[in-house]
XYZ file of C-alpha atoms in Angstrom:
566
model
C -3.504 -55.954 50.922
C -3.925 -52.744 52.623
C -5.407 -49.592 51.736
C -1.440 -47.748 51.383
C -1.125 -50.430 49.156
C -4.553 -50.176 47.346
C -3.940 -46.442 46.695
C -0.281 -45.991 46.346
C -0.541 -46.705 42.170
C -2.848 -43.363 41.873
C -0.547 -41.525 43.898
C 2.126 -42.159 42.045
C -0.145 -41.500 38.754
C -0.599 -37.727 40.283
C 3.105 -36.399 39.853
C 3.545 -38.068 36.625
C 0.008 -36.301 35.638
C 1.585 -33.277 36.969
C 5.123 -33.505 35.468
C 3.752 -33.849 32.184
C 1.338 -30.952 32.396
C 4.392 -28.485 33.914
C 6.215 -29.819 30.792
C 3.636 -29.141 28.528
C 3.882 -25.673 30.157
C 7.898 -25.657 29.718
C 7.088 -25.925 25.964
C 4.972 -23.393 25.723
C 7.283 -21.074 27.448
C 9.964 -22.209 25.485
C 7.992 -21.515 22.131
C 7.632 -17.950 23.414
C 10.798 -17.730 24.163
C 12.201 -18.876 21.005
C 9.942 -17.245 18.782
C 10.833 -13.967 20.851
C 14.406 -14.338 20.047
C 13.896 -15.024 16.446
C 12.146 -11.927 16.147
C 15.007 -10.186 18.396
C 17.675 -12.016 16.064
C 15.644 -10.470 13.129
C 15.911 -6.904 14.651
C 19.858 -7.096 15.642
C 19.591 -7.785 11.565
C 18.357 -5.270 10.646
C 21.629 -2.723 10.741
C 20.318 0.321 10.012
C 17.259 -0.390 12.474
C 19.244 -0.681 15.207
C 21.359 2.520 14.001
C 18.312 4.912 14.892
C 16.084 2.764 16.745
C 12.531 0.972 16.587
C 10.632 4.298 17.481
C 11.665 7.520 18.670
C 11.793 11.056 18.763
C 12.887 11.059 14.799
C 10.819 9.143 13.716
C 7.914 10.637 15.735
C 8.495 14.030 13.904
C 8.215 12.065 10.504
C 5.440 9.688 11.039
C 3.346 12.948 12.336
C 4.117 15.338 9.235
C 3.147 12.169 6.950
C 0.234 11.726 8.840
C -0.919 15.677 8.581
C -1.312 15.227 5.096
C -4.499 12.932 5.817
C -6.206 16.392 6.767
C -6.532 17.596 3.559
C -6.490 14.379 2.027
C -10.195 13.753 4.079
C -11.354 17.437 2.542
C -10.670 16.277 -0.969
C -11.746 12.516 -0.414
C -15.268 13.095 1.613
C -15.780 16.820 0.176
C -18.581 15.684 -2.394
C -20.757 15.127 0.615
C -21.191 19.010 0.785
C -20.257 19.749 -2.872
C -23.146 17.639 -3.730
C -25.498 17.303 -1.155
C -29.450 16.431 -2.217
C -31.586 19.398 -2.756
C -34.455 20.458 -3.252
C -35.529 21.221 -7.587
C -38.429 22.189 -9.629
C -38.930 23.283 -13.271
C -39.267 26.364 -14.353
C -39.084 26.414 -18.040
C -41.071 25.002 -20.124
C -44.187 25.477 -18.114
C -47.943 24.260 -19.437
C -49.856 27.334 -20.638
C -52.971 26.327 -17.692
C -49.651 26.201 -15.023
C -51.361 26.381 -11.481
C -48.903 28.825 -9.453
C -48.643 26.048 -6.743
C -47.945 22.771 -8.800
C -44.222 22.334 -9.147
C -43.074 20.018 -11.634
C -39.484 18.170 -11.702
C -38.414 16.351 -14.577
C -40.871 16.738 -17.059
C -44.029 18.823 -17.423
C -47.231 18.468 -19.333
C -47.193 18.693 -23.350
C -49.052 21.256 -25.376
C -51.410 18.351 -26.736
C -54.639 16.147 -24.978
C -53.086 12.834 -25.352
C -50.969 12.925 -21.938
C -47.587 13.098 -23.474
C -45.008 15.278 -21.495
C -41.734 17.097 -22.629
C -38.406 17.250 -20.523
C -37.884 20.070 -18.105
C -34.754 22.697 -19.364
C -33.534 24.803 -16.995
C -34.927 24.350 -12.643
C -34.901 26.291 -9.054
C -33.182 25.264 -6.916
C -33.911 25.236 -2.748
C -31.360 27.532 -1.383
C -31.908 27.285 2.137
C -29.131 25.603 3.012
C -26.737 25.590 0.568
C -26.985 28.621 -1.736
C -24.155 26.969 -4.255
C -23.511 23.302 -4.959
C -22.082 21.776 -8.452
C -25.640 20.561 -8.944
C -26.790 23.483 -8.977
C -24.054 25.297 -10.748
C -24.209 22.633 -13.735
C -28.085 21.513 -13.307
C -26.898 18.037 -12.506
C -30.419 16.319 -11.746
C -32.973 14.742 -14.022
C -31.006 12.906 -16.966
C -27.964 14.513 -15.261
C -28.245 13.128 -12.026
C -25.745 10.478 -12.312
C -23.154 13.035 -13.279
C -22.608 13.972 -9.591
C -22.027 10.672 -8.667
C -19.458 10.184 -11.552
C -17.211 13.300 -10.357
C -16.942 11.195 -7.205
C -15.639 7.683 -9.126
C -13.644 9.609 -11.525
C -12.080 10.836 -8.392
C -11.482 7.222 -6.722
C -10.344 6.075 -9.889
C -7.724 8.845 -9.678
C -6.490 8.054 -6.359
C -6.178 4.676 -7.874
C -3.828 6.183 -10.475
C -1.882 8.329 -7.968
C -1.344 5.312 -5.902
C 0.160 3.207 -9.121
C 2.333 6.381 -10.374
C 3.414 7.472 -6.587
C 4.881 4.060 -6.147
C 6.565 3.619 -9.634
C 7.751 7.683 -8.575
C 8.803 6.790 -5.232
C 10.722 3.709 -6.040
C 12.700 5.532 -8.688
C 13.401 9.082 -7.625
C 12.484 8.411 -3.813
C 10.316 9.005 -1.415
C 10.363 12.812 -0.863
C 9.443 13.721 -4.340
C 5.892 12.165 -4.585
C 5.283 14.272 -1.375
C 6.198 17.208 -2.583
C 5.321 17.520 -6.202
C 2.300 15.776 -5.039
C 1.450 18.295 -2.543
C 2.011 20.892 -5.560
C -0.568 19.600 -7.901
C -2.845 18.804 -4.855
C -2.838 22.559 -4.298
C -2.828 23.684 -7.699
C -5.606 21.423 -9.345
C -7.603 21.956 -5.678
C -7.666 25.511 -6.484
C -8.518 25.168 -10.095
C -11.288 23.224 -9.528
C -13.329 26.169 -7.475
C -12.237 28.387 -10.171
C -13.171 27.009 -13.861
C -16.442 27.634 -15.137
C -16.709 24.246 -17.075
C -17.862 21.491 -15.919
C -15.474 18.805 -18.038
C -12.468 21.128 -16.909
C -13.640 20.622 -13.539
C -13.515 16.682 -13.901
C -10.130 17.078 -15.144
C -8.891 18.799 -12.293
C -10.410 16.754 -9.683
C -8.945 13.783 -11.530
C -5.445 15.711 -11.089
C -6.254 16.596 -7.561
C -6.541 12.654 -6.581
C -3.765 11.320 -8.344
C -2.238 13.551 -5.855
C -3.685 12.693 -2.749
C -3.286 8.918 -3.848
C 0.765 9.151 -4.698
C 1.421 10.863 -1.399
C -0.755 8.703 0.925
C 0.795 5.482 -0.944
C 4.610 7.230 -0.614
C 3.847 8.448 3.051
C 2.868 4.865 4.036
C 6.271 3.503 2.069
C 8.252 6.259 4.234
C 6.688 5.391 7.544
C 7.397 1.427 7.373
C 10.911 1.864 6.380
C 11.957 4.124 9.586
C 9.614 2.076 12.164
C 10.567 -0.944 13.074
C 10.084 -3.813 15.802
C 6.366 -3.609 17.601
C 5.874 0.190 16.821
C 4.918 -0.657 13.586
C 1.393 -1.763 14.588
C -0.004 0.807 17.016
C 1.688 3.740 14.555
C 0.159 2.196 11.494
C -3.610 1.668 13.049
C -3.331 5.412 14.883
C -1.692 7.352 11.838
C -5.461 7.699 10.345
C -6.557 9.918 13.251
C -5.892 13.361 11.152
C -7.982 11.818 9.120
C -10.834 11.464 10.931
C -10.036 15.056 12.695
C -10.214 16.168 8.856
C -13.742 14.748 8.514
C -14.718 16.321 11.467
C -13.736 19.640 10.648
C -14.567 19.586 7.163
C -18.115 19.739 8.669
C -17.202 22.685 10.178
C -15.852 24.249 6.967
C -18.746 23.147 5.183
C -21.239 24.879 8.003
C -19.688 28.119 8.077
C -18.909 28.442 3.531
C -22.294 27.342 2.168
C -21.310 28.434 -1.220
C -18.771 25.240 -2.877
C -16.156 27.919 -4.411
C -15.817 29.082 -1.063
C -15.822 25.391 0.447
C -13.032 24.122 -2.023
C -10.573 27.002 -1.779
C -10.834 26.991 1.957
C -9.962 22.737 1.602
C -7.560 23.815 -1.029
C -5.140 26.729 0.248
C -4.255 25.156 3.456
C -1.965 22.545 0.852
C 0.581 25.800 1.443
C 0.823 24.450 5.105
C 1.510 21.127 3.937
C 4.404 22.254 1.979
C 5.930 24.001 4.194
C 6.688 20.978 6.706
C 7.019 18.515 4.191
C 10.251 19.751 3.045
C 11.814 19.078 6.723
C 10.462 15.001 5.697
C 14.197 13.517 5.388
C 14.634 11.036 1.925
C 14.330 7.009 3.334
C 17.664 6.011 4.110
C 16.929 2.116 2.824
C 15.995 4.044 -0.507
C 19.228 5.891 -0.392
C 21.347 2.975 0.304
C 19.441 0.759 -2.250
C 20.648 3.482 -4.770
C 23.755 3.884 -4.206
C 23.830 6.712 -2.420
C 25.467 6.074 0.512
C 26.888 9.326 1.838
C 23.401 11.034 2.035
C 22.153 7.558 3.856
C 24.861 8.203 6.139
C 23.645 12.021 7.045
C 19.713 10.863 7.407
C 20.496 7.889 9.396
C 23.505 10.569 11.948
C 20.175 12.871 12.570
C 18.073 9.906 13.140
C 20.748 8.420 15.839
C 21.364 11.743 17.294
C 17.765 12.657 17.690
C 17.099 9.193 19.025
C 20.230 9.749 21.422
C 21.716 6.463 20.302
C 25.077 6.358 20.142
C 26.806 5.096 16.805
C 30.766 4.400 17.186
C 31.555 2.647 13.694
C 29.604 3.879 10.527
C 31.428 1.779 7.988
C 30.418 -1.195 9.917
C 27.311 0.093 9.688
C 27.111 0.503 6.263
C 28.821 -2.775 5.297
C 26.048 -4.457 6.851
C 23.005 -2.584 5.364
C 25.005 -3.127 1.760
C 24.840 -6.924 2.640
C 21.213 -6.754 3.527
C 20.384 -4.935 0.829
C 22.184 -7.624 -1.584
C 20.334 -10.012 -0.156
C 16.914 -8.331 -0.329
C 17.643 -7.992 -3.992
C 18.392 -11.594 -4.614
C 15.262 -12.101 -3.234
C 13.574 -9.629 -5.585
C 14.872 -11.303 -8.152
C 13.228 -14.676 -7.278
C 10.210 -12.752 -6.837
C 7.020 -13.900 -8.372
C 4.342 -12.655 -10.919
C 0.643 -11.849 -10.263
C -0.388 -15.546 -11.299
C 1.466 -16.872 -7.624
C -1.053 -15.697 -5.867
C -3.509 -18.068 -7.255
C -1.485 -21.090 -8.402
C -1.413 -23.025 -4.846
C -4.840 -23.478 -2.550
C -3.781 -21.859 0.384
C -2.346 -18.917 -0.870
C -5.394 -18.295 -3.888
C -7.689 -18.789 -0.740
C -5.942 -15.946 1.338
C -5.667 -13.346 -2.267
C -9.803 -14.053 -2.670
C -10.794 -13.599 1.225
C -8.595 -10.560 1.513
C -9.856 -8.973 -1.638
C -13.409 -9.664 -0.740
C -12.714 -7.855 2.272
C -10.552 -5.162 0.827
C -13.500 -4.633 -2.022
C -15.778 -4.376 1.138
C -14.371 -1.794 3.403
C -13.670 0.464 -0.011
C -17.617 0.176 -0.770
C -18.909 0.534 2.639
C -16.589 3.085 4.119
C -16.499 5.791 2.049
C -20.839 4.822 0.828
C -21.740 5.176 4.585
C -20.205 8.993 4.683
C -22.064 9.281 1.418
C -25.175 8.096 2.930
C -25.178 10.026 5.919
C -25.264 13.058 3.566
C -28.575 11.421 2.420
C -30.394 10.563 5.099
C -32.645 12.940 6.967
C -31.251 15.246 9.844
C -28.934 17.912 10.314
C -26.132 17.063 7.342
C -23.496 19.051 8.980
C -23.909 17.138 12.365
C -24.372 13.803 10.232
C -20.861 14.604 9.092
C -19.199 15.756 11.776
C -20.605 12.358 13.984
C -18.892 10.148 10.930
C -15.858 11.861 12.227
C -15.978 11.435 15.365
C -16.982 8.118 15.515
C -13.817 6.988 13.578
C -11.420 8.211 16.569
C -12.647 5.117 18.851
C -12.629 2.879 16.153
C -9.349 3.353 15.402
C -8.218 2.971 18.748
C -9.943 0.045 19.206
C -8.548 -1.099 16.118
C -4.997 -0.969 17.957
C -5.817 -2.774 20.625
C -7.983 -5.009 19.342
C -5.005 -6.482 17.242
C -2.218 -6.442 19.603
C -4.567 -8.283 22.121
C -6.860 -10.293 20.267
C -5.034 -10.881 16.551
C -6.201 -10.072 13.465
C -8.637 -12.772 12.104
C -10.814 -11.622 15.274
C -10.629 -7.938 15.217
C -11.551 -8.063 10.589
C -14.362 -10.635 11.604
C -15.925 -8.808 14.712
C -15.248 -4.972 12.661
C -17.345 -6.168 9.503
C -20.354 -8.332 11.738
C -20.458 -5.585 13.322
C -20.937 -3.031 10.798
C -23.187 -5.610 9.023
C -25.355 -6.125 11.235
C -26.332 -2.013 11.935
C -26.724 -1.414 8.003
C -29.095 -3.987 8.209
C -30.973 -2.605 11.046
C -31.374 0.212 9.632
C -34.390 -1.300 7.039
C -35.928 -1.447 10.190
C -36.145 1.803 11.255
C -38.935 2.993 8.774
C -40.923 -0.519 9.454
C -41.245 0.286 13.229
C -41.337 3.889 12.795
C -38.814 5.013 14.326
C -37.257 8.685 14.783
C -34.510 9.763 11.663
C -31.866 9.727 14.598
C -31.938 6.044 14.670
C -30.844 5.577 11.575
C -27.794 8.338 11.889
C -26.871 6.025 15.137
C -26.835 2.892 13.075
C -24.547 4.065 9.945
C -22.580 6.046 12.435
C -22.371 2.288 14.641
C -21.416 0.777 10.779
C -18.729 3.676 10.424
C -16.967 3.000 13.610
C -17.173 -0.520 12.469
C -15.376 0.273 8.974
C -12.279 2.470 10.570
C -12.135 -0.454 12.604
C -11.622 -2.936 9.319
C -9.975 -0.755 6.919
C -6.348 -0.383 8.931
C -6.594 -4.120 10.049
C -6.693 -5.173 6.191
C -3.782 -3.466 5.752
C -1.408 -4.885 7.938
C -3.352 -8.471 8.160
C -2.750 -8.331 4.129
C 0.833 -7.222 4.383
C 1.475 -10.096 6.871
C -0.650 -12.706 5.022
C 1.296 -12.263 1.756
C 4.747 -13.678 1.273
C 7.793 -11.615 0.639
C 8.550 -12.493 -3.038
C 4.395 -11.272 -3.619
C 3.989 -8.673 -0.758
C 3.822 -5.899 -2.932
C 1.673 -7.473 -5.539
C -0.371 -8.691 -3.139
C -0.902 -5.567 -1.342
C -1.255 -3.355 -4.143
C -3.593 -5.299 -5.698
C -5.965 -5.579 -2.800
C -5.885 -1.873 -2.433
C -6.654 -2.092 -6.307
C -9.874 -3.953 -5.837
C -10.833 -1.701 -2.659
C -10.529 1.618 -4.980
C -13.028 -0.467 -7.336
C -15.116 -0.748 -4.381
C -14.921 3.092 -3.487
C -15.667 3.846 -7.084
C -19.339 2.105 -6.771
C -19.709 4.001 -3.594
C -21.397 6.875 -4.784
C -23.996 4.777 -6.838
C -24.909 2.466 -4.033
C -25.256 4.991 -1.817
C -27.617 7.130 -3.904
C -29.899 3.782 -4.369
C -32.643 5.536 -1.455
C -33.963 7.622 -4.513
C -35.496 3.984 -5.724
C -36.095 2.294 -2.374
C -35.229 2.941 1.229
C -33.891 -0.123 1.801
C -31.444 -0.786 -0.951
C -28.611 1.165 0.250
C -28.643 -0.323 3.800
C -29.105 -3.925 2.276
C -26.032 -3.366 -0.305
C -24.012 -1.914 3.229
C -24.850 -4.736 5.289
C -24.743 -7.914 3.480
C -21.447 -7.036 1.808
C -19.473 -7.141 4.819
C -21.343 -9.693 6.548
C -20.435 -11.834 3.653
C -16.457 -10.816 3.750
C -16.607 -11.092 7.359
C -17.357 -14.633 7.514
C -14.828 -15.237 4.705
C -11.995 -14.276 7.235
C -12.925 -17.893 9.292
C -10.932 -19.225 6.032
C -7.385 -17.089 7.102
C -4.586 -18.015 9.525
C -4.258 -15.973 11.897
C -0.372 -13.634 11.928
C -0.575 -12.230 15.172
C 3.069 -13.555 16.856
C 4.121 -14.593 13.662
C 7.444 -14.152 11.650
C 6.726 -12.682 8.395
C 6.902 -15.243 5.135
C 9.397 -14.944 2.876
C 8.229 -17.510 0.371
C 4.970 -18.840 -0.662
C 5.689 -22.772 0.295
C 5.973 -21.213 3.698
C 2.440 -19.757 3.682
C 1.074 -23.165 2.300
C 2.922 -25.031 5.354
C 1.260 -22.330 7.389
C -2.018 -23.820 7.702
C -0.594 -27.480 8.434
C 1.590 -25.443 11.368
C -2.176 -24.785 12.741
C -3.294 -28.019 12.039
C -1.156 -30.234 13.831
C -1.699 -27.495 16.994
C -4.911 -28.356 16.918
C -3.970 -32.224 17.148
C -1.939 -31.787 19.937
C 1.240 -32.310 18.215
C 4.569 -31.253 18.923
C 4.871 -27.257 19.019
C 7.778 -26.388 17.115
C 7.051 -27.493 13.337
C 9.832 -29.456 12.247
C 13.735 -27.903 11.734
C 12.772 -26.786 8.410
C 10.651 -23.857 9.122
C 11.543 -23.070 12.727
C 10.546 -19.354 12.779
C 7.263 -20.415 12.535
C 5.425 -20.957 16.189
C 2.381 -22.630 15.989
C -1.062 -21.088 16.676
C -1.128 -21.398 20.983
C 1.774 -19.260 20.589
C-alpha cells in the first residue's frame, strides 16, 4: 500500500471536517438573519411606528422635555441631603446649677440630686458655620427627635410610591399629558409651601404632596417616551434619559453652596417648576392612547406632526388607521387574557425571575439613593461630596448603554452591583488602615457610579424578562419593592451614629447578594419580547439545549425565539 493510499482517508476527513464547521457557521448566520427579520416583520407591524418613525427629530423634542423634568425631580428627591445635613448641637436649657462654661452637654444633663440621675435636654445651639438654617434646626429634630428627619425622607419615598400608582391609573384614563401637567402644578405649589409653613406636620404634608408629584410624572413621562420610540432607540434613549438627572444632583450642590439657609434652598428648587410648565404644554397627548380611546381624529393630527417633523412621507391615512385599530383590537384581546399578580409565582421559572429581579430592584432603591445620603455623612467638604455623586452618575450611565447593547443584560446588572459591593465594603477598611476621609468619598462615589449603572438596566432587563399578559404587574411591582427599599434608605444610612461600619456593611452585602442572584436569569439581549408566560418557561430550555449543542432554532412552535449564541 502506498503512502497516497495510507493518507488519502484523512484527507478526505478534512473537507468533511470543514463542510460541517462552514455549516455550523451557515446556521448561525441564518439564526441572525431570521431573528433580524422577525424583529423587522414586528416593526413593519407596528402601523403607527412606521407612520413617524423609530427615532427622530419629533420624538427627540419629546423625549428631551420629559427628560428635563428629572432636574427638579433630583432637587426634590436628593434635597434632604442639605435640608438635613448633620450638625453640630449642645444643650442649653436646663443647665446644672455648678455648669462649667466649657462642658457642653447634648441630650441630657446632670439632675439637681447626688444619686447620678440626669434629666432630658429642652431646647439646644446649634453650629451655624455652615448651614445657618436646616429643618433640624428649625424643629430641634435631634435627641428623641432624631429619627424625625429621617422620616420626612420615607414619607417622601412612600409618596413617590403613591404618585407612581395614581399617575398610571391618571394616565391610562385621561392620558398622558395630564399627569404632566397637573403634576407639575402641585410639584410647584406644595414645593413652595413647604419653605413657607411654620409647622412641622404641615410641612410633612406638603412634601408628601410634592412626591406624589414627582412620582406620577416620572412614571407618565416614561409611559410617553416608550410609546413614540420604537425599534433599537428604545435602549440607548431609555439608559441616557437619566442624565438631567444627574446634572440636577450636580447642581443642586451648587444651589445648596450658594443658599445656606433651607427656605432659601427649597424655593430656589421649587420656582424653577414655572419653567417646567411652560414646555410641557408643547408635550403632544400619545397617539396609541388616543387611538385606544377612540379618538381617532386627534391621533391623526399628533401622528401628521410626528411624520412631518420626521420628514416621512404618509400617502394613505385611513390605511393607516385601519391598521393601528386592528392592532389595537388585538392588544386588547390580549389584555383580556391577561393575568393576576399570583402568575408571577405559580410556575418555577417565572417565580424565579419575579424574586431575582425584586431582590435586585429592592437593592438599587436602598443603595442608590442611601449612598447620596451617606456622602452627606461622611467627613469632607458636603457640597463637593454632592456634587462628585453627580458627576459620577454621567459615566455610569453611559456605560450603562453600552454595556447592554454590547455585552447583554445579565452581565452589565451582575458586574454594576459586584462592583458597587465590593467598594461599600472597602470602605470598613478605611478607618482600620487609617486612611485619609477622601478614600472613603472615592469608594461610595466608585459604589454610586456602580448604582446608575444598575438602576436603568433593571428597568428594561425587568420589562423584557416579564411576559406581556404580566409586564405591567411585573414592572410595577418591582418598582414597588425598590420604593420600599428607598424608604429604609435614610435609616441605613444614618447607622454611622452607632458604628462606622454598619452603613458600608448594609451597602455592600446587599448588592453583592442580588448580584449573584442575576446568574439565575436568562439573558434578553437579541431576544423577541414574550407575550405569554409558557413562553418564558420554554425560555430557559431554549438555553439549555444551546448549551447541548442542539439544533438552533427551537422547534416551529416558538420560532421567534433564537437561542442564546444568537
Amino acid at each position: 500500500m502506498t503512502k497516497a493510499q495510507i493518507y488519502q482517508p484523512l484527507k478526505n476527513e478534512r473537507p468533511q471536517h470543514k463542510k460541517a464547521s462552514s455549516i455550523k457557521h451557515k446556521r448561525s448566520r441564518r439564526r441572525r438573519k431570521v431573528g433580524l427579520a422577525d424583529r423587522r416583520a414586528s416593526l413593519k407591524a407596528d402601523a403607527l411606528q412606521s407612520t413617524i418613525g423609530d427615532f427622530g427629530r419629533w420624538q427627540m423634542g419629546i423625549a428631551l422635555a420629559v427628560a428635563m423634568s428629572g432636574l427638579p425631580g433630583a432637587w426634590f428627591k436628593i434635597g434632604i441631603v442639605f435640608l438635613a445635613p448633620p450638625v453640630d448641637f449642645w444643650c442649653t436649657s436646663p443647665l446644672p446649677a455648678d455648669h462649667n462654661a466649657t462642658a457642653r452637654y447634648k441630650c441630657t444633663v446632670p439632675g439637681p440630686g447626688e444619686d447620678g440621675a440626669t434629666v432630658p435636654c429642652e431646647s439646644w445651639e446649634y453650629d451655624r458655620s455652615v448651614f445657618t438654617e436646616t429643618i433640624i434646626t428649625e424643629w430641634d429634630l435631634v435627641c428623641h427627635r432624631a429619627q424625625l428627619a429621617n422620616v420626612v425622607q420615607m414619607l417622601f419615598m412612600f409618596g413617590f410610591l403613591v404618585g407612581c400608582t395614581v399617575g398610571g391609573v391618571v394616565a391610562d384614563k385621561y392620558g398622558r399629558k395630564p399627569p404632566l401637567l397637573w403634576g407639575s402644578v402641585l410639584m410647584l405649589l406644595a414645593g413652595v409651601g413647604c419653605a413657607l409653613v411654620p409647622w412641622f406636620c404641615a410641612y410633612l404634608a406638603l412634601r408628601f404632596l410634592s412626591a406624589v408629584a414627582v412620582g406620577a410624572i416620572t412614571v407618565t413621562g416614561f409611559v410617553l417616551t416608550i410609546e413614540i420610540i420604537g425599534g433599537r432607540w428604545r435602549t440607548p434613549v431609555n439608559a441616557l434619559s437619566g442624565l438631567p438627572f444627574s446634572v440636577g444632583h450636580c447642581m443642586l450642590a451648587g444651589l445648596a453652596y450658594l443658599m445656606r439657609d433651607w427656605h432659601h434652598l427649597q424655593l430656589a428648587v421649587s420656582i424653577p417648576v414655572v419653567l417646567q410648565l411652560s414646555y410641557v404644554w408643547l408635550v403632544p397627548e400619545s397617539p396609541r392612547w388616543l387611538i385606544a380611546v377612540g379618538r381617532e381624529h386627534e391621533a391623526v393630527e399628533v401622528l401628521k406632526k410626528g411624520a412631518s417633523a420626521n420628514r416621512i412621507p404618509v400617502a394613505d391615512w385611513d390605511k393607516v388607521l385601519a391598521a393601528c385599530r386592528e392592532g389595537q383590537q388585538k392588544g386588547g384581546d390580549e389584555q383580556e387574557q391577561s393575568a393576576g399578580f399570583l402568575a408571577l409565582f405559580r410556575t418555577p421559572v417565572m417565580r424565579r425571575c419575579t424574586l431575582v429581579m425584586y431582590a435586585n430592584w429592592a437593592a438599587c432603591g436602598l443603595v442608590f439613593y442611601g449612598l447620596v445620603q451617606y456622602m452627606g455623612q461622611v467627613a469632607g467638604n458636603i457640597f463637593l461630596n454632592g456634587f462628585l455623586s453627580g458627576v459620577l452618575e454621567m459615566p455610569g450611565m453611559v456605560i450603562c448603554c453600552v454595556s447592554l447593547i454590547r455585552w447583554g443584560r445579565r452581565k452589565t446588572l451582575l458586574a454594576a452591583q459586584v462592583c458597587t459591593g465590593v467598594s461599600c465594603l472597602s470602605i470598613m477598611l478605611v478607618p482600620l488602615l487609617g486612611l485619609p476621609d477622601w478614600v472613603t468619598v472615592a469608594l461610595a462615589s466608585c459604589g454610586v457610579t456602580g448604582m446608575s449603572v444598575a438602576f436603568p438596566c433593571v428597568y428594561i432587563y425587568a420589562a423584557e424578562l416579564f411576559p406581556t399578559v404580566v409586564r405591567n404587574i411585573g414592572v410595577g411591582s418591582a418598582s414597588t419593592i425598590a420604593r420600599v427599599g428607598s424608604m429604609m434608605a435614610p435609616f441605613v444610612a444614618t447607622l454611622n451614629s452607632v458604628s462606622l461600619c454598619l452603613p458600608p456593611l448594609f451597602f455592600g452585602l446587599v448588592p453583592l447578594a442580588a448580584g449573584l442572584l442575576v446568574y439565575m436569569l436568562p439573558e434578553t439581549l437579541h431576544r423577541e419580547l414574550p407575550d405569554t408566560i409558557a413562553e418564558v418557561e420554554n425560555w430557559e430550555n431554549a438555553v439549555m439545549k444551546t448549551k447541548d449543542n442542539a439544533p438552533a432554532v427551537v422547534g416551529e412552535e416558538n420560532p421567534t425565539f433564537t437561542t442564546e449564541s444568537s
